[in-house]
Every structure is written in C-alpha cells, then in structure tokens.
CSV table of C-alpha atoms and ligand atoms in Angstrom, one decimal:
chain,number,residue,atom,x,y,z
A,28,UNK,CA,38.8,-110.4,-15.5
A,29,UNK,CA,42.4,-109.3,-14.6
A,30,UNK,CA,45.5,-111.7,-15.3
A,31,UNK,CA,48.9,-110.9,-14.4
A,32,UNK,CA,51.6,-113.6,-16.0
A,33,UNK,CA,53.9,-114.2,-12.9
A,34,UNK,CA,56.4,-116.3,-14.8
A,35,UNK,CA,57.0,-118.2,-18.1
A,36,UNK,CA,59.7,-120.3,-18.3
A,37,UNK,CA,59.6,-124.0,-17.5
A,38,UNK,CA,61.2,-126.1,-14.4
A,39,UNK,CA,64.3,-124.7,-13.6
A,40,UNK,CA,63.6,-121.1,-15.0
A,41,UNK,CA,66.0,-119.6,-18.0
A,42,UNK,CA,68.6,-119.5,-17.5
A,43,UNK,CA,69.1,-122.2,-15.5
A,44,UNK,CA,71.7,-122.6,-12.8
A,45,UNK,CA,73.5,-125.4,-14.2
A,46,UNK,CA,72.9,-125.3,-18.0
A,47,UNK,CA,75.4,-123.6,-20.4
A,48,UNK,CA,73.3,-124.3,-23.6
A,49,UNK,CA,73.1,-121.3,-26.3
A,50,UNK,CA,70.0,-119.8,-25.2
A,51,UNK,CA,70.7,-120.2,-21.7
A,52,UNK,CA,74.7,-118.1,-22.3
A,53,UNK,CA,72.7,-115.7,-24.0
A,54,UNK,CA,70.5,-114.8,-21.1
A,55,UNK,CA,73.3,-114.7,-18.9
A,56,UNK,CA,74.9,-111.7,-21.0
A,57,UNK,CA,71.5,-110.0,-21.3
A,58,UNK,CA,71.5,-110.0,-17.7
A,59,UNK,CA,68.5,-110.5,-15.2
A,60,UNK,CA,65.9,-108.2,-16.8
A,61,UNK,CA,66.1,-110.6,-19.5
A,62,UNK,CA,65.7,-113.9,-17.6
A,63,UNK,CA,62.3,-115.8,-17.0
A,64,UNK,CA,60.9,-117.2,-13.3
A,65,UNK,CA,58.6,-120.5,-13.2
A,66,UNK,CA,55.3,-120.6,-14.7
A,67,UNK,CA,51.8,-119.2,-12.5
A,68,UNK,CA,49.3,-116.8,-13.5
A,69,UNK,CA,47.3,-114.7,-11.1
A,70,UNK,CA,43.6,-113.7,-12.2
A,71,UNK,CA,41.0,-112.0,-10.4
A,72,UNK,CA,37.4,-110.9,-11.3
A,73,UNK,CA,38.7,-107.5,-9.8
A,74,UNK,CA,36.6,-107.6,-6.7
A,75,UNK,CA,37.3,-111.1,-4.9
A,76,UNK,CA,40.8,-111.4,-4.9
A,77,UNK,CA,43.3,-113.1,-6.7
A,78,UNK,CA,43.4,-116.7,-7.7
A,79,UNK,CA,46.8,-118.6,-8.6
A,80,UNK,CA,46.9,-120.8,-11.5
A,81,UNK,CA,50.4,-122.9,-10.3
A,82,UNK,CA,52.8,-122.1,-7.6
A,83,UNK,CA,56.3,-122.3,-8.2
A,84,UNK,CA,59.5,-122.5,-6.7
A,85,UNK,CA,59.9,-118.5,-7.8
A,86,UNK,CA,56.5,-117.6,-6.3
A,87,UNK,CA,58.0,-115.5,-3.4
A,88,UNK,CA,60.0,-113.3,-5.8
A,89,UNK,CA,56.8,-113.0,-8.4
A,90,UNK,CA,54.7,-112.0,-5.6
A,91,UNK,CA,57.1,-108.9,-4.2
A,92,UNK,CA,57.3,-108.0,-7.8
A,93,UNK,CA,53.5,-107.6,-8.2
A,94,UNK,CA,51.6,-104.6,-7.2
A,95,UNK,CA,48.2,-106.2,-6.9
A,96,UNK,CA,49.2,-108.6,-4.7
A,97,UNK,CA,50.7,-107.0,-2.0
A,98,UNK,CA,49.3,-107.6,1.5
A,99,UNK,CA,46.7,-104.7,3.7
A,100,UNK,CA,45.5,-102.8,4.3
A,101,UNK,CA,45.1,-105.2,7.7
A,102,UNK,CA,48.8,-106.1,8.9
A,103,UNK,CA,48.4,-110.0,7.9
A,104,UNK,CA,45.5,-109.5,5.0
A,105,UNK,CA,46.8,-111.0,1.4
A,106,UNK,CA,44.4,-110.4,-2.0
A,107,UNK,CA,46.0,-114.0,-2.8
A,108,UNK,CA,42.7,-116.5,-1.9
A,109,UNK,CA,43.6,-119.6,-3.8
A,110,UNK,CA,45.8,-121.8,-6.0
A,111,UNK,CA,44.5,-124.1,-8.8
A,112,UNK,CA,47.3,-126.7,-9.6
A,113,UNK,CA,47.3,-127.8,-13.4
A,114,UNK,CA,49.3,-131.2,-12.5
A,115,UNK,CA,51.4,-132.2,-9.5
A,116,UNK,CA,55.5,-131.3,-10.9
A,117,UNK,CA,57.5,-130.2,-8.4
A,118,UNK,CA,57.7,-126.6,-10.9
A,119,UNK,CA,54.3,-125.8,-9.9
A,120,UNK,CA,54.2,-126.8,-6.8
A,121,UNK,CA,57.0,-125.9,-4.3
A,122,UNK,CA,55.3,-122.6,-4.1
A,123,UNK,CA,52.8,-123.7,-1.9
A,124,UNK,CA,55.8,-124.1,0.9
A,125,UNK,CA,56.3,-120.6,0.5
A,126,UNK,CA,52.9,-119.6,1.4
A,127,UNK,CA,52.7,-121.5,4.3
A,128,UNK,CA,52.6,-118.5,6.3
A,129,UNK,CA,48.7,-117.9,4.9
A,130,UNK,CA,46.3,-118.1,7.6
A,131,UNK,CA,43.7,-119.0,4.9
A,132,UNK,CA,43.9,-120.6,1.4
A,133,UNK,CA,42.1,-122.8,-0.9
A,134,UNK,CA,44.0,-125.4,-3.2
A,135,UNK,CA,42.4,-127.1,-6.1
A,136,UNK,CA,43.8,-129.6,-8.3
A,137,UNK,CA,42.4,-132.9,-9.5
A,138,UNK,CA,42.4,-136.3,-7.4
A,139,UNK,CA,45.1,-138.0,-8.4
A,140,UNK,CA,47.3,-134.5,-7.7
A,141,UNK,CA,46.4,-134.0,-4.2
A,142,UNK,CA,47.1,-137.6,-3.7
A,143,UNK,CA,50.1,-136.9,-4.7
A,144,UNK,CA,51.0,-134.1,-2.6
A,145,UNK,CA,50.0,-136.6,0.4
A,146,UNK,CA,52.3,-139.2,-0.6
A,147,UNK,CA,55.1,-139.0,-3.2
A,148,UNK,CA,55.7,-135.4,-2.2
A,149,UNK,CA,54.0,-135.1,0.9
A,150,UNK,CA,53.1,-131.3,1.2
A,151,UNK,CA,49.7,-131.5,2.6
A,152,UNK,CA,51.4,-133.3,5.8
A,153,UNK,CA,53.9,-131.3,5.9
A,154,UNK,CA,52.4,-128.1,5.4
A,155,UNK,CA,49.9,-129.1,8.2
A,156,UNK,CA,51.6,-128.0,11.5
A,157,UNK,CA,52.0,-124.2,9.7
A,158,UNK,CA,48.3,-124.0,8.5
A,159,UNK,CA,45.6,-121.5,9.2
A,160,UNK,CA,42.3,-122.7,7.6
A,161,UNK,CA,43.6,-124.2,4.4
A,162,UNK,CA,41.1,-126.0,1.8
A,163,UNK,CA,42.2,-128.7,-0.7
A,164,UNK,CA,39.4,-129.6,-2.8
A,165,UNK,CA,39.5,-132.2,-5.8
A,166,UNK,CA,38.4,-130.2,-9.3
A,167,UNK,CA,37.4,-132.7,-12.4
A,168,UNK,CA,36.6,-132.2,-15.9
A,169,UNK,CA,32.8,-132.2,-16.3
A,170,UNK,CA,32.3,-130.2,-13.0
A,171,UNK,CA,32.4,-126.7,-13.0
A,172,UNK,CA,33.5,-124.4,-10.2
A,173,UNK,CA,33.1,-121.1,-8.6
A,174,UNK,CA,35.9,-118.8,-7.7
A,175,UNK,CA,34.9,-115.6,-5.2
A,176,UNK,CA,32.1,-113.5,-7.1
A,177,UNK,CA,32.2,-114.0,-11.0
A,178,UNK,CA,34.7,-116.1,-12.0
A,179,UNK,CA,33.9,-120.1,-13.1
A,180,UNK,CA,36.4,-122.3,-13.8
A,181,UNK,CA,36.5,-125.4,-16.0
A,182,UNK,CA,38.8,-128.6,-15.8
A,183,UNK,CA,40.2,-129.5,-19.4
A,184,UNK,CA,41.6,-132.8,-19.3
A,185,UNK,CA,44.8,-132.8,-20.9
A,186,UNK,CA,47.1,-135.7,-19.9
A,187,UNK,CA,48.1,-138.6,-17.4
A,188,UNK,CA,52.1,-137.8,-17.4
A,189,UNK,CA,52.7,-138.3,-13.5
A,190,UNK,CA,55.8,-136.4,-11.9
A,191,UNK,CA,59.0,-138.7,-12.1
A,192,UNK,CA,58.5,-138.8,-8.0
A,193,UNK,CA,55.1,-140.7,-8.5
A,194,UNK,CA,56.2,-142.8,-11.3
A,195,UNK,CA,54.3,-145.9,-11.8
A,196,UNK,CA,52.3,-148.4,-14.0
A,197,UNK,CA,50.2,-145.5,-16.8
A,198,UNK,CA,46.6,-145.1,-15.8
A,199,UNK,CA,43.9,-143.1,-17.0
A,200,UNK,CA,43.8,-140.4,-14.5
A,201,UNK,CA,43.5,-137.0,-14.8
A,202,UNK,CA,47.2,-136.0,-14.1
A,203,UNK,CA,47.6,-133.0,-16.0
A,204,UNK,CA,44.4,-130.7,-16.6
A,205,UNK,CA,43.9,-127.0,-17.7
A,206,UNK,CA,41.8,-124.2,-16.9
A,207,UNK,CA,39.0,-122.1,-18.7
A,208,UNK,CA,38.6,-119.2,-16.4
A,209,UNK,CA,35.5,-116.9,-17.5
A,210,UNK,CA,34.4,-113.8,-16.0
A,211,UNK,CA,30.2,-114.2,-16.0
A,212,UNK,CA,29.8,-110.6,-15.8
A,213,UNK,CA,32.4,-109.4,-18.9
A,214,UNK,CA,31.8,-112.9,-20.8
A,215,UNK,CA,36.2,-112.9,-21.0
A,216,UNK,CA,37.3,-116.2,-20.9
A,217,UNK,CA,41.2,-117.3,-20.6
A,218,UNK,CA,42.3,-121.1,-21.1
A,219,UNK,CA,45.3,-121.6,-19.3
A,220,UNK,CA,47.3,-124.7,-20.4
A,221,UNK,CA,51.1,-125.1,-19.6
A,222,UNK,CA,51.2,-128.6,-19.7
A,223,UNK,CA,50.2,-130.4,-23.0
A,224,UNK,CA,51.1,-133.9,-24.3
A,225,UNK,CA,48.6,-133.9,-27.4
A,226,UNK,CA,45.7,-131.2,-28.8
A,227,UNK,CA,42.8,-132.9,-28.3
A,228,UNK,CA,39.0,-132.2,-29.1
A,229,UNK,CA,38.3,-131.2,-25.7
A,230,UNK,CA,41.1,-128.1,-25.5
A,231,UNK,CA,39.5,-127.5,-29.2
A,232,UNK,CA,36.3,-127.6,-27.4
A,233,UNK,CA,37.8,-125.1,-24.6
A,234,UNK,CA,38.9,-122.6,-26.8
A,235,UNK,CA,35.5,-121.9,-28.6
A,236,UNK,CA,34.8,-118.2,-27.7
A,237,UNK,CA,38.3,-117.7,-25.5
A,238,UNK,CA,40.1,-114.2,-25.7
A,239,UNK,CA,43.3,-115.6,-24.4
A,240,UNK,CA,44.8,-119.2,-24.7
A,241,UNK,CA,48.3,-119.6,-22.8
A,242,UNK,CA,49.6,-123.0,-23.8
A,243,UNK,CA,52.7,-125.1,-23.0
A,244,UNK,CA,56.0,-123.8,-25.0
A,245,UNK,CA,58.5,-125.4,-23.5
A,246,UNK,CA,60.0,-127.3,-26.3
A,247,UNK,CA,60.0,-125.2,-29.9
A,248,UNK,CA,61.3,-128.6,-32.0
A,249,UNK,CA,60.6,-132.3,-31.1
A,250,UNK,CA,64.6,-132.9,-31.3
A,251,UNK,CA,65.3,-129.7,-29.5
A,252,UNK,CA,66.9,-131.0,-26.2
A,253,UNK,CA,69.3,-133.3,-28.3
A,254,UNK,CA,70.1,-130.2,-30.5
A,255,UNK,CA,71.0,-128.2,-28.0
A,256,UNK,CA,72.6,-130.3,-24.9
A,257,UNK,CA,73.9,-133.2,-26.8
A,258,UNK,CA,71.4,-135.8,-24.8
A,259,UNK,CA,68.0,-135.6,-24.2
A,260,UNK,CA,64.5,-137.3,-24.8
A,261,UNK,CA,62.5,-135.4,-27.7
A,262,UNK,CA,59.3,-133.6,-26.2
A,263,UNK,CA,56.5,-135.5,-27.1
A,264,UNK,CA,58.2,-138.5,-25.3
A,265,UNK,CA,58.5,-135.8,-21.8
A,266,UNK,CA,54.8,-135.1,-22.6
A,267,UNK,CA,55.3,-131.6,-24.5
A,268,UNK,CA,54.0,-131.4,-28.0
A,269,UNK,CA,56.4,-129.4,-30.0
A,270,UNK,CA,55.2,-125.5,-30.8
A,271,UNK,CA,57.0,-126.4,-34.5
A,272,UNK,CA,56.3,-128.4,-37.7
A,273,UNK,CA,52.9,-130.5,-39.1
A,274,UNK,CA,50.9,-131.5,-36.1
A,275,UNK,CA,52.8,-128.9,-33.7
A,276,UNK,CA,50.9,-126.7,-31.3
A,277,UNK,CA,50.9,-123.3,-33.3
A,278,UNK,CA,49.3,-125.1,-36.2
A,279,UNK,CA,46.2,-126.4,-34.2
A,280,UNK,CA,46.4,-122.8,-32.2
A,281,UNK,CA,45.8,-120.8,-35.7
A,282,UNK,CA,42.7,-122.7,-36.7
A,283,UNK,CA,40.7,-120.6,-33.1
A,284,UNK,CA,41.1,-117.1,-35.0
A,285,UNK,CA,39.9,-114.4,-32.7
A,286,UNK,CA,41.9,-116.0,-29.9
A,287,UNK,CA,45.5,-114.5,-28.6
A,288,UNK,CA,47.7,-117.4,-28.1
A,289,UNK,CA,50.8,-117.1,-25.7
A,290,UNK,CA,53.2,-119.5,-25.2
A,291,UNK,CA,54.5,-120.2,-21.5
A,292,UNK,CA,56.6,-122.6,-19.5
A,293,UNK,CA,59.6,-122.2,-22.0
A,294,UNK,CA,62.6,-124.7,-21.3
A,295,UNK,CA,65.9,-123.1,-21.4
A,296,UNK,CA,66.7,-124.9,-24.2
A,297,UNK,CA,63.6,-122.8,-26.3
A,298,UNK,CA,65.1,-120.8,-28.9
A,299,UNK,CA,62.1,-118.4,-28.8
A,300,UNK,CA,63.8,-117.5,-24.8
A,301,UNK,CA,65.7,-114.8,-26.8
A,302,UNK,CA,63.4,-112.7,-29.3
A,303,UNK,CA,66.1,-111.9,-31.5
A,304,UNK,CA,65.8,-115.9,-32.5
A,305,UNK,CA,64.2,-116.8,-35.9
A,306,UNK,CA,62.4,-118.8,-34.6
A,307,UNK,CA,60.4,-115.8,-32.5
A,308,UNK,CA,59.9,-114.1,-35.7
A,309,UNK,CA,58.3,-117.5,-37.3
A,310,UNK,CA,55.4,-117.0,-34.3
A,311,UNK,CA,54.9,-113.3,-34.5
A,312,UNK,CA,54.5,-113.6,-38.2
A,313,UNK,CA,51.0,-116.0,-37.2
A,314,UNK,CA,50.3,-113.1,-34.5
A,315,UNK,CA,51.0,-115.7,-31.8
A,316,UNK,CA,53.2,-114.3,-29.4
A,317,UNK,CA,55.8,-115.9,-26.8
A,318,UNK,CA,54.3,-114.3,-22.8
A,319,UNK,CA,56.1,-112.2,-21.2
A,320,UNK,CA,56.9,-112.2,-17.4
A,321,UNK,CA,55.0,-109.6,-15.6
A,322,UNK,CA,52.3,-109.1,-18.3
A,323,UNK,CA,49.2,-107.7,-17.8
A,324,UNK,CA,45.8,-109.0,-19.5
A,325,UNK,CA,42.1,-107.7,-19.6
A,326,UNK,CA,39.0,-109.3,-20.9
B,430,LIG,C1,57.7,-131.0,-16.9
B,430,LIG,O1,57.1,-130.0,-17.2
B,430,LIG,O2,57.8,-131.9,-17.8
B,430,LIG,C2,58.3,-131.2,-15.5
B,430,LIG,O3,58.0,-130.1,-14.7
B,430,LIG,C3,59.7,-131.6,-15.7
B,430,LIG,C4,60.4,-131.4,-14.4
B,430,LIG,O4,60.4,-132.4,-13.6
B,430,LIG,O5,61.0,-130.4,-14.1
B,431,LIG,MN1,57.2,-128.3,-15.9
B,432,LIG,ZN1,70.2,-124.0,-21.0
C-alpha cells in the first residue's frame, strides 16, 4: 500500500486567515513552504487507483501538488476512484464540491454522515445536477469493505460529535469513525484517525498489528485554545483529546510499540505547527512524529 498525506492541519488550515495567535505569526514569517492545508490522505494498493480518506476545502490545491494523481493518459481519466468520509465537518467535506467535475466516484461514510450531507449541508442534492455515476454508500463498524483489488477497509467507531450545522439532542450514532486500511497482499495496514474524542478499546483493538496510526493532533494541551487566543473551549469539550499530559493521546499511542504514530489535523493554535517548539521535541523524543504535508508512506 501507498499513502500520500495531502494535508495536516485542522479546519481552517495554519495559518489561518484570520488568526494572529503565536504559532499562526510564526508561519506567516516562515512563509508558505511552511504552512499546512486541511487534513485527507490518498492511499492506493498501487494498481486500482487511489482512494481519499477526507476531502477538504484545500483538496484542489493538494491534488495539483501530487504526482500520482494527476489525470490520463485519456483526456478526462483521474486515478482518484473514491472518498471515505471519517465524519461529516465542513473540513472534510467541502472537497467533494470541488470534484464535482468527476464523471464517476464512490463516497463512503457512515449513515448518519450521508444524512447529513442530504440535509444540514445538502451536498448530495446539490452535487446532483453535476454528477456522472457517483456512489454514496453507508460504511459501519462491524462490516468490512472492499476497495479496488487488495485493499479492505475497517470502520472504527470513534465518536458521536455532530457538526455544529447538525446540532441536536446527543444520540448514539456513529458520527465520527476511523479507518483501518490493509493491503491483503503486503499484510500493511494504516489506521487513519483525525477525529478522536476518547481512546477507546476498539482503536486499541485497531491498532494491533498496524505499521502506521495517524491520529487527531489538533489540540497539544486541553487549555490550549484559552492559552493562546484568550477565549476558547478546552479540547476534550470540542471532542479532541489532548496529545499532552496523563490520559493524553501520545500516552495510550506508546503502549502499540512497533507502530509509527503521526499526528494530523493540527489547529493553528498547536505549538507542535512550528518544529522548533518544545513541545515537537517532547514527541520526537517517544519516536512519535508530527505528519508532514506531502509525505509519502509504504507498507
Ligand atoms: C472539528 O474538527 O472539531 C471541526 O472540524 C471544527 C470546525 O467546525 O471547523
Ligand atoms: Mn476538523
Ligand atoms: Zn492561529
């Protein structure tokens, strides 16, 4: 299996347009070879195409920047087959709009998500009029599935945090989800999990025998949005568990040894955004390691 990271930071990207917080100021001077585009992955089992895990608002950009996924040799032929959608936030995606050129493409994401996307943000209606022979099929924990030759994919359950658009009443539903994607022939496996509210036994579960876990970073600290804009919810209340501290994300990570853990979806406010921080050092030290944008795995 082949995985290209197509971006890593969080919704709104680092820096972000309208945010003049440390990190983000620091960006700005490094200028844009430093700066991070929304989260997505791209894997393939290298001979059925590519497979997106998210699409974001910066997928146009992430695709032109990508070798692999250039379209031909046929004037209208793409590699790019499908999207999985880990949850339904407008940071993964708004990059469906931007493929609504594709004459064909298959969309997976759980029930609840593609309800979602037919009511509170109504893509699939929208998208309609532009579509070739799109697919939208529901994915669940407990059912595996197929992707082109040799790849099977696995639905981790990992939270019920609906997008503020679709706020209502807290169910039970299978809102946020991750991915185990294994290649049958080369026995790699990746979990792919940018969204986590709380480690639970099933991500344990998911990790048992994986080469590569990419997991939500988006907050470093619990307090880290009030430390570094003045106001803010801490991140276990916006359904991110912090990377930091007893109980935090790296801790639980570190018990799978064997397994490369990368951290993705980092907010602007993420001290580990600039890898002269501390705080980058504190990860590398475990052999953890913070993704970068444009990032090339194997297994
Ligand atoms: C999240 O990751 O919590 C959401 O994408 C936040 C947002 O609405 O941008
Ligand atoms: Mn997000
Ligand atoms: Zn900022």
């Amino acid at each position: 299996m082949r995985v290209r990271i197509l971006g890593t930071a969080a919704g709104g990207g680092a820096p972000q347009w309208n945010c003049a917080c440390n990190p983000c100021a620091r960006l700005r001077g490094l200028g844009s070879s430093a700066w991070r585009t929304q989260d997505s992955i791209a894997v393939t089992d290298g001979h059925s195409g590519w497979y997106l895990i998210n699409a974001s608002p910066d997928l146009r950009t992430q695709i032109l920047r990508t070798d692999e996924l250039a379209p031909g040799p046929a004037p209208r032929q793409t590699p790019i087959r499908g999207v999985l959608l880990t949850d339904a936030e407008l940071d993964h995606t708004m990059g469906l709009v931007a493929l609504r050129e594709a004459t064909a493409l298959d969309v997976y994401a759980t029930a609840p998500v593609l309800d979602a996307l037919n009511t509170g943000f109504p893509l699939r209606r929208l998208l309609q009029p532009y579509e070739g022979a799109w697919t939208w099929t529901a994915t669940a924990p407990g059912t595996p599935l197929r992707l082109g030759g040799h790849l099977s994919v696995t639905t981790i359950a990992l939270g019920t945090k609906r997008p503020r658009y679709a706020a209502a009443p807290p169910d039970d539903a299978p809102w946020v989800v991750g991915y185990r994607v294994e290649d049958l022939r080369t026995g790699g496996a990746l979990v792919y999990a940018p969204c986590l509210a709380a480690w639970t036994r099933d991500l344990d579960d998911a990790c048992v025998g994986a080469d590569y876990l990419i997991i939500d970073g988006t907050f470093y600290y619990d307090d880290e949005m009030t430390r570094a804009t003045g106001r803010g919810a801490s991140a276990l209340s916006m359904g991110h568990m912090p990377i930091a501290g007893p109980g935090g994300s790296l801790e639980h990570a570190r018990e799978h040894g064997g397994m490369r853990v990368l951290y993705t979806h980092l907010n602007n406010t993420n001290p580990l955004v600039c890898a002269a921080s501390p705080e980058h050092a504190v990860i590398e030290a475990t052999g953890a390691a913070v993704a970068s944008e444009r990032m090339i795995l194997t297994c």
